[in-house]
XYZ file of C-alpha atoms in Angstrom:
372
model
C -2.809 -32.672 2.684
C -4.589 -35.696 4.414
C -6.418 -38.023 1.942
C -9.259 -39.299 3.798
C -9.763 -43.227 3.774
C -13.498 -44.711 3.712
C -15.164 -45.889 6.664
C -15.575 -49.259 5.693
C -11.505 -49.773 6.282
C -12.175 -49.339 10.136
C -12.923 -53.002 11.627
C -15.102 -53.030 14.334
C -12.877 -53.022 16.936
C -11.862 -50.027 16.205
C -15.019 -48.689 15.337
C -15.967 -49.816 19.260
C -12.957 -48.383 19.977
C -13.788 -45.059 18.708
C -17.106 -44.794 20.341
C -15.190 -44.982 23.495
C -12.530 -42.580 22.185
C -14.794 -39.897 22.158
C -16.986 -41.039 25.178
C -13.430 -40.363 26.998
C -12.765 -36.595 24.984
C -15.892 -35.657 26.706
C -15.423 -36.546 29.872
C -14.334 -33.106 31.528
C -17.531 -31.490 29.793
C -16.141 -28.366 27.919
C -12.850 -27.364 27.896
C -11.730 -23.854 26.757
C -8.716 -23.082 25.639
C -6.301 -23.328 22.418
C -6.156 -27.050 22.555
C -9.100 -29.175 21.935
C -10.709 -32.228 23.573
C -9.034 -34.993 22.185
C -9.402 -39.066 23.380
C -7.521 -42.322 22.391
C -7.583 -45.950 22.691
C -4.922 -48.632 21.983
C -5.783 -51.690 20.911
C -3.818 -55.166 20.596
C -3.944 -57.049 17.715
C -6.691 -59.514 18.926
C -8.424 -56.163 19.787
C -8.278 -55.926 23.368
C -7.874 -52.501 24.827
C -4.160 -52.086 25.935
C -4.612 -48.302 27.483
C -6.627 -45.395 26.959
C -6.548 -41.380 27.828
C -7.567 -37.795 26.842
C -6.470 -34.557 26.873
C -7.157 -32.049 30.039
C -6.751 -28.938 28.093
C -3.408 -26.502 26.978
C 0.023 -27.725 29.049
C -1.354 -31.221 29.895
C -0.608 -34.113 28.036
C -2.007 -35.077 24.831
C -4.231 -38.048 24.497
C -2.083 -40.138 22.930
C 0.902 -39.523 25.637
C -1.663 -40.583 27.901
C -2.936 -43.668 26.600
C 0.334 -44.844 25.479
C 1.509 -44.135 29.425
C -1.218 -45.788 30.932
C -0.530 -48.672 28.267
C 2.864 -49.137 29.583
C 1.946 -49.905 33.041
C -0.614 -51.825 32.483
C 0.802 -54.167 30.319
C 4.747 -53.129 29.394
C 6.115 -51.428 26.760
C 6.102 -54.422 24.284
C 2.571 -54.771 23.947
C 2.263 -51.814 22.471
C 4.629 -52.713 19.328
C 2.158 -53.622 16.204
C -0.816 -52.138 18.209
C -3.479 -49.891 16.744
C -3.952 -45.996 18.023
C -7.668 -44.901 17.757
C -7.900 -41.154 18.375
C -10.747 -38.940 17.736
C -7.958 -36.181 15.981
C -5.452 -36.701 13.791
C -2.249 -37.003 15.736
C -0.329 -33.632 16.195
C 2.962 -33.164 14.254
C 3.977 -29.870 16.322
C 6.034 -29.598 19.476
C 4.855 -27.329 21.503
C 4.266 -26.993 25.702
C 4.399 -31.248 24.683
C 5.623 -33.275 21.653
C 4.622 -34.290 18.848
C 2.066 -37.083 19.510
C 2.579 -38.704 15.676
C 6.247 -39.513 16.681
C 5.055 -41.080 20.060
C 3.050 -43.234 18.593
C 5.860 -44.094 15.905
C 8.427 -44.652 18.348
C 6.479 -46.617 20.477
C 5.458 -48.914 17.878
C 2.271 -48.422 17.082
C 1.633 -50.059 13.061
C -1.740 -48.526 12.747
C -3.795 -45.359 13.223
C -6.954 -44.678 12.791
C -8.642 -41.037 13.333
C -12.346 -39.386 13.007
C -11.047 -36.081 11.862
C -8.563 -34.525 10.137
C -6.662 -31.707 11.814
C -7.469 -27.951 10.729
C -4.775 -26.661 12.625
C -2.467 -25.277 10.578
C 0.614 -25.664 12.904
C -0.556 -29.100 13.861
C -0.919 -30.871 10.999
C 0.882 -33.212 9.552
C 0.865 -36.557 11.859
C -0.434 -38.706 9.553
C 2.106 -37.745 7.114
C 4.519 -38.167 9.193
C 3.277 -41.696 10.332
C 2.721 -42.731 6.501
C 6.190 -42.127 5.986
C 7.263 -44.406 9.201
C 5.515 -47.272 7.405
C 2.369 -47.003 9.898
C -0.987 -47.712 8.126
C -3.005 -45.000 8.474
C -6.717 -44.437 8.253
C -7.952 -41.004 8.369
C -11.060 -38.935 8.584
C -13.726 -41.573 9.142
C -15.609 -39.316 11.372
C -15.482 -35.850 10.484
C -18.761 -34.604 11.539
C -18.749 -36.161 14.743
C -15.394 -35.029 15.342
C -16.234 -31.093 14.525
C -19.284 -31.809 16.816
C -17.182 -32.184 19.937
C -15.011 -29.223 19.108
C -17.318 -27.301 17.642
C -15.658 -24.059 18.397
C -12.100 -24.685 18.361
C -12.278 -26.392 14.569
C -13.724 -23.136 13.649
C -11.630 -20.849 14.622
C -8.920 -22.987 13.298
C -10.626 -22.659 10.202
C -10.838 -19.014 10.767
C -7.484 -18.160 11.792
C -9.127 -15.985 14.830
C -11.526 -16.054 17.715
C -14.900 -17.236 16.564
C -16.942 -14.141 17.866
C -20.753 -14.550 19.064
C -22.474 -11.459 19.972
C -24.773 -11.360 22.946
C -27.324 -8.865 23.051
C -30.695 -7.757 25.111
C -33.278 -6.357 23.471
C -37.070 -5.146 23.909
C -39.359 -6.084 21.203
C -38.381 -2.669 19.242
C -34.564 -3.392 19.709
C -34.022 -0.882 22.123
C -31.197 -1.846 24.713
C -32.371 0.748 27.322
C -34.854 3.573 27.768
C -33.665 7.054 26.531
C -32.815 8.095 30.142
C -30.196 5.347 29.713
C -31.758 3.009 32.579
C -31.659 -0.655 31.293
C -32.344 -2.904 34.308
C -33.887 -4.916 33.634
C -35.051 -5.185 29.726
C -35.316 -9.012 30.288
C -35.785 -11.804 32.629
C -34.347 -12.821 35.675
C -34.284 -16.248 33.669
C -32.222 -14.424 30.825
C -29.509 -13.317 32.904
C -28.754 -16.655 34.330
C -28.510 -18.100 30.834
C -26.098 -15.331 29.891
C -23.876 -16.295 32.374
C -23.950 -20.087 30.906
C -23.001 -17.849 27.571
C -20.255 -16.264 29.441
C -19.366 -19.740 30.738
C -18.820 -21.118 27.384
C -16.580 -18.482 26.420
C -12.712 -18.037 27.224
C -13.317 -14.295 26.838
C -15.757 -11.517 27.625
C -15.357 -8.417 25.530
C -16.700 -4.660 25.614
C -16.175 -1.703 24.638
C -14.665 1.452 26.981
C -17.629 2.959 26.320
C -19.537 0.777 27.895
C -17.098 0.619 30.660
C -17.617 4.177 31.639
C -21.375 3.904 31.271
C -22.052 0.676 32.954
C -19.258 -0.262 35.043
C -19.726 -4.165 33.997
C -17.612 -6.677 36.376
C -17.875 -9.076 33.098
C -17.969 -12.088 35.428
C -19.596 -15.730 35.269
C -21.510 -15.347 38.761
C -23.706 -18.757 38.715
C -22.193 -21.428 41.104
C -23.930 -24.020 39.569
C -21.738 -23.194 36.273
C -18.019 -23.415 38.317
C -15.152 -23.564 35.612
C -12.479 -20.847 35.339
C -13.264 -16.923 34.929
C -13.227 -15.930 31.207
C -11.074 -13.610 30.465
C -12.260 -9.732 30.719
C -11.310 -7.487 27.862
C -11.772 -3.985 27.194
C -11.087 -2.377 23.295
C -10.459 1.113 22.852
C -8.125 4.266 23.235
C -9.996 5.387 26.648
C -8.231 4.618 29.954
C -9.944 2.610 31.742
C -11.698 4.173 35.171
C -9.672 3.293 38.072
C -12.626 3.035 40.271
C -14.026 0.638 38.019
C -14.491 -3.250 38.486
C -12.819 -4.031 35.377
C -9.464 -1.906 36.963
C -9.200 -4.591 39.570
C -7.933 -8.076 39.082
C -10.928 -10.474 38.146
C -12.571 -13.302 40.970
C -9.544 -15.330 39.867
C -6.645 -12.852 40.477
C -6.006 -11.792 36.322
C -6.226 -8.357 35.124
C -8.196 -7.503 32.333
C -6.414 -7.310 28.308
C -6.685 -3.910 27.140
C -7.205 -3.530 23.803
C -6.009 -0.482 22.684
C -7.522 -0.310 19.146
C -10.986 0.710 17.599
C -9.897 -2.284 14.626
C -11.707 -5.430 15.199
C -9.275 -7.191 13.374
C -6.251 -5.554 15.272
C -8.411 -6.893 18.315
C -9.073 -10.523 17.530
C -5.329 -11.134 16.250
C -4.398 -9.715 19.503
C -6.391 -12.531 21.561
C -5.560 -14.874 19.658
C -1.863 -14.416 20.035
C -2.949 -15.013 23.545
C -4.775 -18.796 23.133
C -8.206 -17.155 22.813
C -10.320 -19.269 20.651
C -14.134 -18.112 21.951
C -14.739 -13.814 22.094
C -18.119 -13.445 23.909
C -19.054 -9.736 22.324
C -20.995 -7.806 25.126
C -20.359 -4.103 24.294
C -22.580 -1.835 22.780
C -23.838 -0.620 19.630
C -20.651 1.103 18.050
C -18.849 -1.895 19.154
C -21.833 -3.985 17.486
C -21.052 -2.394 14.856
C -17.710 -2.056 14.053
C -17.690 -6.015 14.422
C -20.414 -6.253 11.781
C -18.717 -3.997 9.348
C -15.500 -5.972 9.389
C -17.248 -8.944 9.158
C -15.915 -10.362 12.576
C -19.460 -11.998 14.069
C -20.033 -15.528 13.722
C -23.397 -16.112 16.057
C -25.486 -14.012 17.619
C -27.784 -14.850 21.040
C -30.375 -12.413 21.205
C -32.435 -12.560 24.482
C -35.831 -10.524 23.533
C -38.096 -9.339 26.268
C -41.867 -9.048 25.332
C -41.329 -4.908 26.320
C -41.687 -1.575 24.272
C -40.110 1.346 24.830
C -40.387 3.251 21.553
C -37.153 5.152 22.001
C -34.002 4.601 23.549
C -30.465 3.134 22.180
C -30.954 0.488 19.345
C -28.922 -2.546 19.145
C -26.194 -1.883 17.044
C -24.989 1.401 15.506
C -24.816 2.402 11.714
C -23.809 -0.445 9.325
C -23.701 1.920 6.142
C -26.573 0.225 4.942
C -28.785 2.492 3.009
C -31.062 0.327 1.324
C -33.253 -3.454 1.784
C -31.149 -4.752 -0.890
C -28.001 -4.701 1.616
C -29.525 -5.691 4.956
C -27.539 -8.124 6.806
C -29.348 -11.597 6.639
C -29.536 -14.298 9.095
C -30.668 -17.490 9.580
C -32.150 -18.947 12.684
C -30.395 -21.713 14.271
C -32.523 -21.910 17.567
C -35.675 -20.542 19.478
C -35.960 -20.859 23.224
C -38.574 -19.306 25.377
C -36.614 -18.980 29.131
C -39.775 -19.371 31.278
C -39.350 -18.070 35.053
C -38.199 -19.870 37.934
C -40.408 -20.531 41.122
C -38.475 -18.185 42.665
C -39.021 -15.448 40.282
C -42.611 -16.090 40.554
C -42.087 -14.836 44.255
C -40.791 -11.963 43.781
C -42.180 -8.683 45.363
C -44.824 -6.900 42.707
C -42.249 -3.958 42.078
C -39.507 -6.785 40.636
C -41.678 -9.645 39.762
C -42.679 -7.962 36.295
C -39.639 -8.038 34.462
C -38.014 -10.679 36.429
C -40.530 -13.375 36.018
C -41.692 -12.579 32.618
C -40.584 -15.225 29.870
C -37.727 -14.067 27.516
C -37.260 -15.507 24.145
C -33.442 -16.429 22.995
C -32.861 -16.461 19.523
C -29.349 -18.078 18.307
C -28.340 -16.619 14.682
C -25.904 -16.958 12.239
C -24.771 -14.665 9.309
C -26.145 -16.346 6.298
C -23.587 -17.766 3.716
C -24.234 -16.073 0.355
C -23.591 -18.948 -2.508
């Protein structure tokens, strides 16, 4: 286990240093994937910077490799013996598509670390460890909170041992996801859908259910230019074939087929993408998929886009939760309101489409609330 040093043991140099470290993790914006964004700076003893780098995401090299390459041209291999490593994550201790970056930095002679968080990988860990043993001074965990902040996701579903899960849904003011003749487009805005594709952006996959397959024929695609990125992946869970006239039967925008699932177990499901690098399930599907994930306990965030609409029947949200009585209802606490006013455009919109296209749609980000 890593025993966490107090800030005041980082000079600042480093503490300059680190600023920049993670000023350099965020410089491709979000990355998705099993790695996270990672950034480090070398410094001489005098403090000067001797090389810097960060991470481009799963079969790149780490930070460290790439600081401690660009070092060596810059100013030869030397330099870097008695420098200090600044890194916004602990330095790995697993090989895996790389090496370990702890034993880089060792063999390269590097005499100090220092690191904002601690790694909660569990097949990671263990750099500073192994750099304590070398006889490299290490100071660890001086910035934990800033360091979850830029991997916000990935640190928790380290944590979790599975995808972190955030169900999207779209709902009228009653919680009805379409009208009882099964129509559903459009419930909200114009303005909702295109933040639902940022949603779909920030994911690395898209699931639904088959039912919802073979009522809705989704395509399960991030279609906003402005957003570019890769394609999350598409994934289907259940026993049902899928349609072979349907778009989630042919290869995505970006060539890949889309992971069948072939279980009704949430669990089964998430262990499943996992073993695949996913780190981010965007839950789409509907209401007996809703609720299967709530029973197991599997949803970490909801986004609920509610339109200012009635229909008074219709499909509700999510399905039957065994809950029977006020005493058990699931609780949540409200991390965000956003009212997603209409474009110009929408504004211009013939009468027939302007009504539910340019009226404002309120997004409300949840989270299951922690019982103490």
């Amino acid at each position: 286990m890593t025993t966490a040093t107090a800030a005041p043991a980082v000079r600042p140099a480093e503490q300059h240093a680190l600023r920049r470290a993670f000023d350099l993790a965020a410089t491709d914006g979000l990355v998705l994937g099993p790695n996270p964004r990672v950034g480090c700076v070398l410094l001489a003893p005098d403090g000067a910077t001797l090389g810097e780098g960060f991470h481009r995401g799963a079969g790149t090299p780490h930070a460290e490799a790439v600081a401690l390459e660009n070092a060596r041209r810059a100013v030869g291999p030397d330099a870097l013996r008695g420098a200090t490593a600044v890194v916004t994550l602990e330095p790995c201790a697993h090989t895996g598509r790389t090496g370990p970056c702890a034993q880089a930095l060792r063999d390269a002679g590097i005499a100090r670390v220092v690191y904002a968080q601690a790694d909660p990988n569990p097949v990671a860990t263990g750099g500073a460890a192994l750099l304590r043993h070398a006889g490299v001074d290490v100071v660890g965990d001086v910035q934990p909170a800033r360091g979850r902040a830029l991997n916000p996701t990935w640190t928790a579903a380290m944590e979790l041992g599975r995808p972190v899960v955030t169900w999207k849904v779209a709902t009228t003011l009653d919680g009805r996801t379409a009208a009882s003749d099964g129509t559903s487009r459009w419930i909200t805005s114009a303005a909702a859908r295109r933040d639902a594709h940022r949603l779909r952006a920030a994911a690395d996959t898209v699931l639904v259910g088959s039912g919802t397959v073979a009522a809705d024929d989704p395509s399960l695609t991030v279609r906003d230019a402005d957003l570019g990125g890769p394609q999350p992946a598409r994934a289907v869970m259940g026993l049902r074939d899928l349609p072979q006239a349907s778009r989630l039967a042919a290869p995505g925008p970006d060539g890949a087929a889309t992971v069948h699932l072939r279980t009704r177990d949430p669990r089964a499901a998430l262990a499943d993408l996992w073993d695949h690098d996913r780190r981010h399930v965007l839950l789409e599907g509907g209401a007996t998929l809703a609720a299967a994930f709530w029973r197991a306990g599997m949803i970490d965030e909801v986004v609920a886009y509610v339109a200012p609409v009635l229909l008074g029947a219709g499909p509700a949200a999510v399905g039957d939760l065994g809950i029977t009585s006020i005493t058990g209802a699931v609780r949540l606490d409200v991390a965000d309101v956003t009212v997603l006013q209409p474009s110009p455009d929408d504004l211009d919109l013939p009468d027939g489409a302007r009504s539910g296209a340019a009226a404002p749609t309120v997004r409300l980000t949840l989270r299951p609330r922690k019982e103490s």
